[in-house]
Amino acid sequence: VVGTTVAKMFVLVEGAALGVCIAIWFVSSIILVYATVLQATTVVQGKFVPLSVGTKIAVNALTGIIIWEDFLVVTSWIGYVCVFLYLMLGNYLLCDVDVFGVQNQQYGTAKTLEKVKSVNTTD
């Protein structure tokens, strides 16, 4: 998000400020490439990639609202929120982490079934 935000500044600034923006963009790009190579070789991709993308989507939404003042031009907040929810739900479908699966002790289907059975037996 830093690299993209700074790159947008290229057309807005000139002189020394442009040089600073280019330097920040370059350093953030190098860090991003290093982090991408590192995560590609050391972590489980089925968990990391969707969680990483979900985090980037959330940070991008906040950056748009706070820094780029999207709140001044958004005409439908329901639509704005629904787009980001749609992206996050799509990301969840790609993720190996199953929040509502049997293994989850708090929200999983086994725990839900146990709660339903306890409600039915107490009635």
Short mmCIF file of C-alpha atoms in Angstrom, two decimals:
data_model
loop_
_atom_site.label_atom_id
_atom_site.label_comp_id
_atom_site.label_asym_id
_atom_site.label_seq_id
_atom_site.Cartn_x
_atom_site.Cartn_y
_atom_site.Cartn_z
CA VAL A 1 0.00 0.00 0.00
CA VAL A 2 2.90 2.34 0.75
CA GLY A 3 4.39 1.90 -2.72
CA THR A 4 1.07 2.48 -4.46
CA THR A 5 0.22 5.53 -2.36
CA VAL A 6 3.65 7.09 -2.88
CA ALA A 7 3.50 6.36 -6.62
CA LYS A 8 0.27 8.36 -6.81
CA MET A 9 2.24 11.32 -5.45
CA PHE A 10 4.57 11.35 -8.49
CA VAL A 11 2.14 13.52 -10.45
CA LEU A 12 1.37 15.81 -7.51
CA VAL A 13 4.86 16.86 -6.40
CA GLU A 14 8.05 18.13 -8.03
CA GLY A 15 11.64 18.89 -7.15
CA ALA A 16 13.04 17.50 -3.90
CA ALA A 17 9.65 16.13 -2.83
CA LEU A 18 9.53 14.07 -6.03
CA GLY A 19 12.99 12.71 -5.27
CA VAL A 20 11.88 11.72 -1.76
CA CYS A 21 8.77 10.02 -3.15
CA ILE A 22 10.83 8.09 -5.69
CA ALA A 23 13.28 7.00 -2.96
CA ILE A 24 10.45 5.86 -0.66
CA TRP A 25 8.79 4.01 -3.53
CA PHE A 26 12.07 2.32 -4.48
CA VAL A 27 12.85 1.21 -0.91
CA SER A 28 9.30 -0.06 -0.34
CA SER A 29 9.46 -1.97 -3.65
CA ILE A 30 12.74 -3.65 -2.65
CA ILE A 31 11.24 -4.62 0.73
CA LEU A 32 8.12 -5.96 -1.00
CA VAL A 33 10.17 -8.10 -3.42
CA TYR A 34 12.30 -9.47 -0.56
CA ALA A 35 9.23 -10.23 1.57
CA THR A 36 7.49 -11.92 -1.37
CA VAL A 37 10.47 -14.17 -2.09
CA LEU A 38 10.82 -14.97 1.61
CA GLN A 39 7.15 -15.87 2.09
CA ALA A 40 7.10 -17.90 -1.11
CA THR A 41 9.78 -20.18 0.27
CA THR A 42 8.99 -20.39 3.98
CA VAL A 43 5.24 -20.37 4.64
CA VAL A 44 2.18 -22.40 3.68
CA GLN A 45 0.79 -20.59 0.66
CA GLY A 46 -2.81 -21.73 1.16
CA LYS A 47 -2.95 -19.81 4.42
CA PHE A 48 -0.56 -16.93 3.86
CA VAL A 49 -1.69 -15.63 0.47
CA PRO A 50 -5.41 -15.22 1.25
CA LEU A 51 -4.68 -13.75 4.69
CA SER A 52 -2.10 -11.39 3.22
CA VAL A 53 -4.42 -10.29 0.43
CA GLY A 54 -7.30 -9.83 2.90
CA THR A 55 -5.10 -7.60 5.04
CA LYS A 56 -4.04 -5.59 1.99
CA ILE A 57 -7.68 -5.14 0.95
CA ALA A 58 -8.61 -3.86 4.43
CA VAL A 59 -5.60 -1.51 4.60
CA ASN A 60 -6.34 -0.28 1.09
CA ALA A 61 -9.94 0.52 2.05
CA LEU A 62 -8.81 2.45 5.13
CA THR A 63 -6.11 4.24 3.14
CA GLY A 64 -8.68 5.26 0.54
CA ILE A 65 -11.05 6.63 3.16
CA ILE A 66 -8.47 8.36 5.37
CA ILE A 67 -5.66 9.49 3.05
CA TRP A 68 -7.35 9.83 -0.35
CA GLU A 69 -10.61 11.12 1.15
CA ASP A 70 -12.90 8.67 -0.62
CA PHE A 71 -15.58 9.67 1.87
CA LEU A 72 -16.03 12.91 -0.10
CA VAL A 73 -16.94 11.14 -3.35
CA VAL A 74 -18.60 7.89 -2.27
CA THR A 75 -22.28 8.13 -3.09
CA SER A 76 -23.32 4.70 -1.82
CA TRP A 77 -21.69 3.54 1.39
CA ILE A 78 -23.66 0.31 1.23
CA GLY A 79 -22.13 -0.39 -2.18
CA TYR A 80 -18.66 0.62 -0.97
CA VAL A 81 -18.84 -1.71 2.04
CA CYS A 82 -20.40 -4.53 0.00
CA VAL A 83 -17.57 -4.44 -2.55
CA PHE A 84 -14.99 -4.89 0.19
CA LEU A 85 -17.07 -7.58 1.91
CA TYR A 86 -17.38 -9.36 -1.44
CA LEU A 87 -13.60 -9.26 -1.87
CA MET A 88 -13.01 -10.51 1.69
CA LEU A 89 -15.54 -13.36 1.31
CA GLY A 90 -13.95 -14.40 -1.99
CA ASN A 91 -10.62 -14.40 -0.22
CA TYR A 92 -12.05 -16.56 2.56
CA LEU A 93 -13.19 -19.12 -0.01
CA LEU A 94 -9.59 -19.43 -1.28
CA CYS A 95 -8.11 -19.78 2.20
CA ASP A 96 -7.12 -23.12 3.76
CA VAL A 97 -8.24 -21.84 7.17
CA ASP A 98 -11.82 -23.00 7.73
CA VAL A 99 -13.29 -20.78 10.43
CA PHE A 100 -16.56 -22.71 10.51
CA GLY A 101 -15.06 -26.18 10.05
CA VAL A 102 -15.20 -29.07 12.48
CA GLN A 103 -11.76 -28.32 13.94
CA ASN A 104 -12.64 -24.82 15.15
CA GLN A 105 -13.51 -25.18 18.84
CA GLN A 106 -15.48 -21.93 19.10
CA TYR A 107 -17.31 -21.46 15.79
CA GLY A 108 -16.98 -24.87 14.13
CA THR A 109 -19.84 -27.10 13.07
CA ALA A 110 -19.11 -29.64 15.83
CA LYS A 111 -19.43 -26.97 18.53
CA THR A 112 -22.58 -25.57 16.92
CA LEU A 113 -24.14 -29.02 16.77
CA GLU A 114 -23.25 -29.54 20.44
CA LYS A 115 -24.97 -26.25 21.36
CA VAL A 116 -28.07 -27.18 19.34
CA LYS A 117 -28.27 -30.57 21.05
CA SER A 118 -27.95 -28.99 24.50
CA VAL A 119 -30.76 -26.52 23.72
CA ASN A 120 -33.00 -29.30 22.45
CA THR A 121 -32.44 -31.53 25.47
CA THR A 122 -33.18 -28.76 27.97
CA ASP A 123 -36.56 -27.87 26.43
#
